[in-house]
Coordinates of C-alpha atoms in Angstrom, one line a residue:
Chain E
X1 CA 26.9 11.3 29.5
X2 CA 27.8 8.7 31.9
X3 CA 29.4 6.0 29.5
X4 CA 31.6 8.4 27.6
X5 CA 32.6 8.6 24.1
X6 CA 35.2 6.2 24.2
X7 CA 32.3 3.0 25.6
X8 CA 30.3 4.9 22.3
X9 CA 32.8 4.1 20.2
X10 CA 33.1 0.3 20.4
X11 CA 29.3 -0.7 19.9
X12 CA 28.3 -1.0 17.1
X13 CA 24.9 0.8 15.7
X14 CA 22.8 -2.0 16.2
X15 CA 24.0 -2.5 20.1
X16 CA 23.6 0.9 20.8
X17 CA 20.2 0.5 19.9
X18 CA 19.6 -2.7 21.4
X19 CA 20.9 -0.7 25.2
X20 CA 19.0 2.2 24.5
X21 CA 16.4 0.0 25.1
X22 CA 17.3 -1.1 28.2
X23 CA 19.1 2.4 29.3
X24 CA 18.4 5.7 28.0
X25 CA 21.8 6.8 27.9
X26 CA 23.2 5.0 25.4
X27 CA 21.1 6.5 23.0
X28 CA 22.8 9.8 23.1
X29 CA 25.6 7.4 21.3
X30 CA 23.7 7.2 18.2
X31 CA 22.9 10.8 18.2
X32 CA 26.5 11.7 18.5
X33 CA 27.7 9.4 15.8
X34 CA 25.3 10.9 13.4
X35 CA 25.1 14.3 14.0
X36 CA 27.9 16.0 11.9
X37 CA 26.4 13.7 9.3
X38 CA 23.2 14.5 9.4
X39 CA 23.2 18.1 10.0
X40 CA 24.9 18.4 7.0
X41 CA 22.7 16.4 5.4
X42 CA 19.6 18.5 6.1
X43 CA 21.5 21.4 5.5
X44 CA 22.3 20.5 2.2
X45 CA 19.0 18.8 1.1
X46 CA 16.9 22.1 2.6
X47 CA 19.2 24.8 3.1
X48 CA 18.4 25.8 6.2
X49 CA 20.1 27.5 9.0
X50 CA 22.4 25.3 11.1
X51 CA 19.4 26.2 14.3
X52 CA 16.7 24.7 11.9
X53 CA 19.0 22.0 11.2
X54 CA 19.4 21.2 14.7
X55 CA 15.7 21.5 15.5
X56 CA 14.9 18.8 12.3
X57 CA 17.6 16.4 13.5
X58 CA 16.3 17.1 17.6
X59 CA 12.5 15.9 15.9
X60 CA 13.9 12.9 14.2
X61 CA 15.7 11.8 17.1
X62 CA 12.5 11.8 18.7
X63 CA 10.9 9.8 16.2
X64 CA 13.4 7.6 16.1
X65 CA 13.4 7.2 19.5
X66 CA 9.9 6.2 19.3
X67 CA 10.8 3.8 16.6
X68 CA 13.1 2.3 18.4
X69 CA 11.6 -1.0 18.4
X70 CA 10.2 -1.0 14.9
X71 CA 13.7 -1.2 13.4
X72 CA 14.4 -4.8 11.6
X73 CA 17.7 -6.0 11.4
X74 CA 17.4 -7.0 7.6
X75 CA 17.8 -3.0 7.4
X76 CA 21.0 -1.1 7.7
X77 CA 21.2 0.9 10.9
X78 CA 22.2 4.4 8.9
X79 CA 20.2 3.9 6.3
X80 CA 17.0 3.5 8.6
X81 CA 18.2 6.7 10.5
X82 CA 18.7 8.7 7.5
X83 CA 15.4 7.8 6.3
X84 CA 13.9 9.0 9.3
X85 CA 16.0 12.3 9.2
X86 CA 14.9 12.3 5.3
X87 CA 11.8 12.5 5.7
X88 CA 11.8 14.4 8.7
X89 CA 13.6 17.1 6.8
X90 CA 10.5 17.0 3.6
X91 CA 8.0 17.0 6.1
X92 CA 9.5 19.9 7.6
X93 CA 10.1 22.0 4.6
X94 CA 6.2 21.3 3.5
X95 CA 5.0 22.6 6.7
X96 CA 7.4 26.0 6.1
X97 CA 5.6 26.0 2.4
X98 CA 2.3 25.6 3.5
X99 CA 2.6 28.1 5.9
X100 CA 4.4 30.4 3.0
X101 CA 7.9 31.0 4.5
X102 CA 10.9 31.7 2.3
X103 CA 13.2 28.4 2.9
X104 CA 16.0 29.5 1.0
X105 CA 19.0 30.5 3.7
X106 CA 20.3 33.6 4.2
X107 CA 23.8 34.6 4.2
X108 CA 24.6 31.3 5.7
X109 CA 25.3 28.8 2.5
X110 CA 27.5 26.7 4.5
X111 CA 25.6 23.2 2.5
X112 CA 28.0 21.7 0.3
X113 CA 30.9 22.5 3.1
X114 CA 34.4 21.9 2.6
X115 CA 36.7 21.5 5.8
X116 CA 37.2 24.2 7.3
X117 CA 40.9 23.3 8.4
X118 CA 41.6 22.2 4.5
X119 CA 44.0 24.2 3.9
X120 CA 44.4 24.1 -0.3
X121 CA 41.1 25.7 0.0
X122 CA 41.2 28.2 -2.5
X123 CA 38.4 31.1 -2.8
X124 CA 38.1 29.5 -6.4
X125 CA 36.9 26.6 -4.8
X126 CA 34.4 27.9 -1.9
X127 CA 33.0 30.3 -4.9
X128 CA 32.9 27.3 -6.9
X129 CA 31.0 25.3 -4.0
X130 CA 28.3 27.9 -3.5
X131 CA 27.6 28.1 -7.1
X132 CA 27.2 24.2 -7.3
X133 CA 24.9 24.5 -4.0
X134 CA 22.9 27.5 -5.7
X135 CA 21.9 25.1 -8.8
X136 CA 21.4 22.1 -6.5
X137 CA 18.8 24.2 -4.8
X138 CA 17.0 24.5 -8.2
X139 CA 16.7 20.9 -9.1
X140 CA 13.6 19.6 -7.6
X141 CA 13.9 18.1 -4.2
X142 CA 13.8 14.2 -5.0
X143 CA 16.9 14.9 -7.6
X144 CA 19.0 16.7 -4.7
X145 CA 18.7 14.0 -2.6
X146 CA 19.9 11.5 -4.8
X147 CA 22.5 13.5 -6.2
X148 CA 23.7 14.2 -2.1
X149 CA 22.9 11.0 -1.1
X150 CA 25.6 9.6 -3.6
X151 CA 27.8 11.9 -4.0
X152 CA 28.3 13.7 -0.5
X153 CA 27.2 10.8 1.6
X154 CA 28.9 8.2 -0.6
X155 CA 25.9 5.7 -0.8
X156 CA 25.4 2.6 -2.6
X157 CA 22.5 1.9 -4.7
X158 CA 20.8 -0.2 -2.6
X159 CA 21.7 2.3 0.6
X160 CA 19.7 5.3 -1.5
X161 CA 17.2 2.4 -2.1
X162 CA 16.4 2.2 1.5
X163 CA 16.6 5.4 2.5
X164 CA 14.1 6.9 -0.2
X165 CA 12.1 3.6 -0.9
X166 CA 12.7 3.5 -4.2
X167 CA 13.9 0.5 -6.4
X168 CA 17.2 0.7 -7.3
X169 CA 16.8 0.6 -10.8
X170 CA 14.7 3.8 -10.5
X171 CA 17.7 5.5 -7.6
X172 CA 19.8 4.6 -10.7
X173 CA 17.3 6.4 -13.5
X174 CA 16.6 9.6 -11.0
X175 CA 20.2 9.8 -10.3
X176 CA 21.3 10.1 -14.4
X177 CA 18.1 12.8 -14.9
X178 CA 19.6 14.7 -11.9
X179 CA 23.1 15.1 -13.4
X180 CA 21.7 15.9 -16.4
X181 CA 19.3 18.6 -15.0
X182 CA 22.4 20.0 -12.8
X183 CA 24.8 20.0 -16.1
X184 CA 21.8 22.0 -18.1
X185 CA 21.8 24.5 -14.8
X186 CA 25.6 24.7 -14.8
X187 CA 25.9 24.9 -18.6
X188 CA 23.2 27.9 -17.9
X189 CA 25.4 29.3 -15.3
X190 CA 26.9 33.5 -16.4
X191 CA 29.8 32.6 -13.9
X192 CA 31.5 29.4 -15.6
X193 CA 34.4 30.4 -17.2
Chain O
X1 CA 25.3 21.1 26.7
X2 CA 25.9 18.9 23.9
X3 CA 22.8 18.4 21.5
X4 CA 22.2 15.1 22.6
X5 CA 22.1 15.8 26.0
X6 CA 19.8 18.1 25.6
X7 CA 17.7 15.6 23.3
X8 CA 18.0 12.9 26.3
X9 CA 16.6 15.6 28.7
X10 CA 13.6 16.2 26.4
X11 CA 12.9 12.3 26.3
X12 CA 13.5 12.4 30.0
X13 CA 11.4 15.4 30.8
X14 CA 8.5 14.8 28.3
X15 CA 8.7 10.9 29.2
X16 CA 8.6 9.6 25.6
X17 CA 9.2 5.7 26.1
X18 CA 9.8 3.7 22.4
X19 CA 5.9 2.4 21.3
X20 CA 5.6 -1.3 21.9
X21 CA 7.3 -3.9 19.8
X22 CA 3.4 -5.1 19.5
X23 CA 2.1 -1.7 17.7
X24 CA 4.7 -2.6 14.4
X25 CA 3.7 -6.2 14.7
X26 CA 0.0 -5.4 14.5
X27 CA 0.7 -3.0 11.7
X28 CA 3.3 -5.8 9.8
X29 CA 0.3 -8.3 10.5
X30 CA -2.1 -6.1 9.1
X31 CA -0.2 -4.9 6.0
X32 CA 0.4 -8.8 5.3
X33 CA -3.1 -9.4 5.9
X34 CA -4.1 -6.8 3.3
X35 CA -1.5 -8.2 0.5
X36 CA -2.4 -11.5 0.8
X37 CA -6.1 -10.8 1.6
X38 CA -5.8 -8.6 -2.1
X39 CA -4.1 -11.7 -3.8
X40 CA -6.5 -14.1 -3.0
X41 CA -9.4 -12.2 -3.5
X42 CA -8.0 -10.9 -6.6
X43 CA -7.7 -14.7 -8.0
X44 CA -11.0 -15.2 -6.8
X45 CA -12.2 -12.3 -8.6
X46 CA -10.7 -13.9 -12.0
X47 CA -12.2 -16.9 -11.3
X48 CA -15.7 -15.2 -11.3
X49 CA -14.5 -13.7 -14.3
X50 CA -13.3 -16.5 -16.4
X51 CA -17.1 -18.6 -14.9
X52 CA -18.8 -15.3 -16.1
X53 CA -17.1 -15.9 -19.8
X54 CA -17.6 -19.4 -19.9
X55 CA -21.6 -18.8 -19.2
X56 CA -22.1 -15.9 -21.4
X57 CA -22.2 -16.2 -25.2
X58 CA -20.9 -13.3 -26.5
X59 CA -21.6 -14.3 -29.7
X60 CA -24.9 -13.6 -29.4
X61 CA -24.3 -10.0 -30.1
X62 CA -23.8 -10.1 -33.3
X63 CA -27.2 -11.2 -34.0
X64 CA -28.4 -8.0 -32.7
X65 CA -29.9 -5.2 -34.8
X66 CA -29.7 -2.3 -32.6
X67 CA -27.8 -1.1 -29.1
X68 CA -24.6 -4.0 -29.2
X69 CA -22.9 -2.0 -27.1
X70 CA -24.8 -1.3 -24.2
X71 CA -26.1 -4.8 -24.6
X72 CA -22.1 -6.1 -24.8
X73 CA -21.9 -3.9 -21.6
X74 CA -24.6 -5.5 -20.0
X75 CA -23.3 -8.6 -20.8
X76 CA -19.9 -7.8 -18.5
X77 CA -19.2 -9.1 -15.3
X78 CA -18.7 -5.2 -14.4
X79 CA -18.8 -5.8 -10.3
X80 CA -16.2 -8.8 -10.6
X81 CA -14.0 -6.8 -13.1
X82 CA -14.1 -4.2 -10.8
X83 CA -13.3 -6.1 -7.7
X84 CA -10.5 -7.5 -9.9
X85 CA -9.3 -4.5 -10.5
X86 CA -9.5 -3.1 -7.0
X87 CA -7.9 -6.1 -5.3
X88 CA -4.7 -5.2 -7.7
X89 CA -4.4 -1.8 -6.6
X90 CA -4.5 -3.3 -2.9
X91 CA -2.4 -5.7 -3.3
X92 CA 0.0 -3.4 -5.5
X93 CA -0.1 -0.5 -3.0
X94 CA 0.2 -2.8 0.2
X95 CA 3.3 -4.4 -1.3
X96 CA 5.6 -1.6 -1.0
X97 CA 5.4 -1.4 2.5
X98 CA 5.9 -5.3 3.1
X99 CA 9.4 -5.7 4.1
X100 CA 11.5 -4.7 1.0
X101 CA 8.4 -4.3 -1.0
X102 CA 9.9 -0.8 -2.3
X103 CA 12.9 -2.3 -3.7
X104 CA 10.0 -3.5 -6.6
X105 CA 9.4 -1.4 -9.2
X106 CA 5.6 -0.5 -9.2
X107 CA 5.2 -2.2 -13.0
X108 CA 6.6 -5.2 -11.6
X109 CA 4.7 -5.3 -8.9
X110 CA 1.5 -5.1 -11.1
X111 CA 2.3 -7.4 -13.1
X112 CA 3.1 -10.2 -10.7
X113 CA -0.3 -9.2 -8.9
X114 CA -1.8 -9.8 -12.1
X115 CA -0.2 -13.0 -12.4
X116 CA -0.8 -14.6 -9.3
X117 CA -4.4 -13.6 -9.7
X118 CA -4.4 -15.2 -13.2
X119 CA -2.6 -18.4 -12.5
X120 CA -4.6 -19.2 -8.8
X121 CA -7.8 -17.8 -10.1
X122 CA -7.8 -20.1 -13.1
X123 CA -6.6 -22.7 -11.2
X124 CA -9.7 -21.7 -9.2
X125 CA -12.2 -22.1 -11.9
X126 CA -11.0 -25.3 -13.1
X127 CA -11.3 -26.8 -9.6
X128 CA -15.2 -25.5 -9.9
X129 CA -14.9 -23.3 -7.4
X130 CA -15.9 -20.1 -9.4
X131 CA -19.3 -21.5 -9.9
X132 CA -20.3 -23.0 -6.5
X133 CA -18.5 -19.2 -5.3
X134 CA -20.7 -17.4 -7.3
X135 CA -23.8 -19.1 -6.4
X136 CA -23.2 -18.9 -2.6
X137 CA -22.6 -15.2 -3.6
X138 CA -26.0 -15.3 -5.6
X139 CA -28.1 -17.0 -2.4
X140 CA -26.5 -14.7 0.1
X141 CA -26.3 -11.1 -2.7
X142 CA -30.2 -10.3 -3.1
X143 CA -29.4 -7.4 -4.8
X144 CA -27.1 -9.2 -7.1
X145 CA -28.0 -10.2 -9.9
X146 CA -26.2 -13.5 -10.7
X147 CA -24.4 -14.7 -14.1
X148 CA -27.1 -17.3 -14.8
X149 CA -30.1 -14.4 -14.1
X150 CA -27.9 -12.5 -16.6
X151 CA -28.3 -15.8 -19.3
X152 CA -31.9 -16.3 -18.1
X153 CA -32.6 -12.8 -19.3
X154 CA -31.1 -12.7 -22.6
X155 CA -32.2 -16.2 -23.7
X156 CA -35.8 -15.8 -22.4
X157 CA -36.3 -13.1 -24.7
X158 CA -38.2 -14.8 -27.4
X159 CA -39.6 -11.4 -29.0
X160 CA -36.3 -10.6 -29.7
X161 CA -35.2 -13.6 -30.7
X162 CA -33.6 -15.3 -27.8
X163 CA -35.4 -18.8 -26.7
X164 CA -34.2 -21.4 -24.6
X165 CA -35.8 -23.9 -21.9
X166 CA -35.3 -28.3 -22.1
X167 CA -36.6 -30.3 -24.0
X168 CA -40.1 -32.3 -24.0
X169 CA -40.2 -34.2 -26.6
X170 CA -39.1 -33.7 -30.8
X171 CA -41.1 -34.6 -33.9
X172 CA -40.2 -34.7 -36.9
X173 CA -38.5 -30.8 -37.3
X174 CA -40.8 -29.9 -34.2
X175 CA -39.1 -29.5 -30.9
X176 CA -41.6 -29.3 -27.7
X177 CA -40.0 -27.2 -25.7
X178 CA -41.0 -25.8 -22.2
X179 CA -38.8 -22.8 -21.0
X180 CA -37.6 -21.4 -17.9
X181 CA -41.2 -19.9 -16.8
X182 CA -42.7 -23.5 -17.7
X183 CA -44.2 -22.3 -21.0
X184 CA -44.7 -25.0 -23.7
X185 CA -43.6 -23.6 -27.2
X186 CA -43.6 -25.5 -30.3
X187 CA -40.0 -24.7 -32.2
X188 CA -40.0 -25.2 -36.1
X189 CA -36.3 -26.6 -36.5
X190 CA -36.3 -27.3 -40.4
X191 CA -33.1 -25.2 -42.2
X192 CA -31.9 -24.5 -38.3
X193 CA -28.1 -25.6 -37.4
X194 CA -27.9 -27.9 -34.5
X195 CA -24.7 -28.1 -32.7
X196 CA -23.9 -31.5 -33.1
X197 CA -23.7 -32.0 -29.5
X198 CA -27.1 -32.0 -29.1
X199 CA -29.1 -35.3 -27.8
X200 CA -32.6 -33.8 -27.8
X201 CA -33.2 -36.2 -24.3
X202 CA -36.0 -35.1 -22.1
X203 CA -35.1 -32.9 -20.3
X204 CA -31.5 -31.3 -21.9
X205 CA -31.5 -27.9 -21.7
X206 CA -31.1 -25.8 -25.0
X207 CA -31.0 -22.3 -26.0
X208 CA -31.9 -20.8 -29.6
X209 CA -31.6 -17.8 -32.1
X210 CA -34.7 -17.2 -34.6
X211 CA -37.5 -15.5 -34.9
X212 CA -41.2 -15.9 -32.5
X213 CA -44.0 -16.2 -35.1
X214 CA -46.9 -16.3 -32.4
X215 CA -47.6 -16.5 -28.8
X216 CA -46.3 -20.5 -28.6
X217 CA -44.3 -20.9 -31.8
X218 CA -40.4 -20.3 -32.7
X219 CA -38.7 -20.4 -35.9
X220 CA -35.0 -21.1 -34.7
X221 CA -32.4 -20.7 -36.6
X222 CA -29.6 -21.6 -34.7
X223 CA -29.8 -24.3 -31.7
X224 CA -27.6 -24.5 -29.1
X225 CA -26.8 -26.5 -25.5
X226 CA -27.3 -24.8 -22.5
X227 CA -24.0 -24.6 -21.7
X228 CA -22.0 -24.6 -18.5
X229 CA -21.6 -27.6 -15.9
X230 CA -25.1 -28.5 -15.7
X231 CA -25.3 -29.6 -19.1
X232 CA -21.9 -31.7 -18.8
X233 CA -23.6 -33.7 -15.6
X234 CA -26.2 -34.3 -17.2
X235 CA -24.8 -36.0 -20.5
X236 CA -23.2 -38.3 -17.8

């Protein structure tokens, strides 16, 4: 990229979109800021290989890109991008339904990731982690996402709001329904000691 | 290659450009024109509503023998109630994707449909307009049948007991009356109530409940105006 990470980093999101429009370039800024984000986002709402992860975020960018001029600045920048990516991701995992593919992930549960260079990570923990990502994956798909856009993206209210057009009062309702459906599942669970 | 490299060579090789700030103007434009276009139409649809009330005597169905429901049916402004109803789920539906329209809960965003439509639509048929709206809709409409067609044919139903027409002359407890068809009928008003209201000029119209005793005579035992504007302009 010729403007380098280090020009990235001192625009802000909403400049970086405002050059993209002028240059090309810069828009590869957005997609790098995101990316770790994101990925790990779709990962966790669809569990899905980290290649079929990348191909969802590659589409959204896309879209995104082609939406570059519908964004209004009453919006937050991320939340607009992760409602794209959002529903990029549903859309997605409808299509691998219809067309009767398994979309649970193989050996590869790497969704609810702790840092790999974390080094207290005890076994206990990962085991812990893939057992919380197993019951996530039963709650239906509107609960995970407020239960991970909260909790593992650390959202407001009113971000969730945006990013699953909801009212807030109803982000707030689906949010205590899906820790109550994920406590019954973990209550359920043969492993918890 | 980093991802987004690769993701700028795509753009680059497959020459996607943004769409024109003019494509989500023209669908913001249209989306606003739909909400408000629902709104208003929705008040004017209560308007019609509230006119179609006002005209229609719903009282008269419990002088009916047989059938008061599908006559109380009949007797519903079903095309404007429907429109009513329609206009809300519009304007409900096309609010959530105005601006922030999400951020309302769907309830809420009923009910202040339903509001606005109540508050302008009455505000509406005070002004008048429902009436002179409905007519124009009448003139234009052939196939619809209009809220005073609907009066006309319950109260020009003498066999049933439904009379109405304005007045020729009165004598004694004999009221000359000529109704909408220009027939003359001689109505026997002795033990009848009279809304008090009632002038008996030439020429005020008047409706009636009672009983047809031959081809040009009426026993009524009820006697009502008219009803609606026409009868308030002419007591002026």
């Amino acid at each position: 990229m010729p403007y380098g990470k280090s020009a990235c980093e001192q625009l802000s999101d909403l400049q970086i979109i405002q050059y993209s429009l002028i240059e090309l370039d810069y828009f590869s800024c957005l997609y790098d800021r995101y990316e770790q984000r994101l990925l790990a986002y779709i990962k966790r709402t669809l569990s899905v290989h980290s290649e079929e992860a990348e191909d969802i975020l590659q589409e959204a960018f896309i879209k995104i890109w082609r939406n570059l001029n519908e964004f209004d600045q009453q919006f937050n920048v991320s939340s607009w991008i992760y409602r794209i990516v959002h529903n990029e991701a549903i859309s997605y995992a409808r299509k691998k339904r219809s067309f009767g593919k398994n979309n649970i992930v193989g050996n590869e549960t790497v969704i609810l990731q702790i840092p790999a260079d974390d080094a207290d990570q005890s076994l206990a923990e990962t085991e812990a982690v893939q057992i919380l990502q197993q019951h996530l994956n039963q709650l239906p798909q509107q609960y995970r996402s407020v239960l991970l856009l909260r909790y593992m993206e650390s959202m407001s209210y009113e971000a969730i709001s945006d990013v699953l057009k909801l009212p807030e009062g109803t982000v707030a309702t689906q949010l205590n329904r899906a820790k109550s459906a994920l406590a019954k599942l973990i209550g359920k669970n043969p492993f918890k000691q | 290659m980093e991802n987004s490299e690769k993701m700028i060579n795509r753009i680059r090789q497959e020459n996607i450009h943004p769409l024109p700030k003019s494509v989500f103007q023209l669908k913001r434009l249209l989306i606003g024109i739909a909400f408000t276009g629902a709104l208003l139409l929705g008040a004017l649809a209560f308007s019609i509503i509230l006119f179609a009330i006002q005209q229609t005597d719903f009282s008269v169905i419990q002088h009916l023998q047989h059938s008061r429901l599908e006559f109380f049916l009949g007797l519903l402004p079903i095309l404007w109630l429907s429109a009513l109803i329609l206009m809300l789920a519009v304007g409900t539906y096309s609010a959530y994707y105005t601006g922030k329209g999400y951020k309302i809960k769907w309830t809420k965003r009923v009910l202040l449909n339903t509001l606005f439509s109540i508050l302008f639509g009455t505000l509406f048929f005070i002004s008048g307009g429902a009436r002179k709206l409905e007519q124009a809709f009448a003139i234009r409409m052939h196939a619809y049948e209009s809220i005073q067609e609907k009066k006309l044919k319950i109260w020009m139903n003498p066999e049933a007991g439904f009379l109405s027409g304005s007045v020729e002359s009165i004598q004694d407890s004999t009221l000359n009356l000529r109704d909408f068809n220009n027939k003359i009928w001689l109505v026997n008003l002795r033990g009848a109530f009279i809304a008090p209201v009632l002038s008996f000029e030439t020429g005020e119209k008047v409706k009636m409940i009672g009983q047809m005793t031959d081809n040009t005579h009426f026993n009524a035992q009820e006697l009502r105006p008219w009803g609606g504007p026409e009868q308030r302009h002419q007591k002026k």
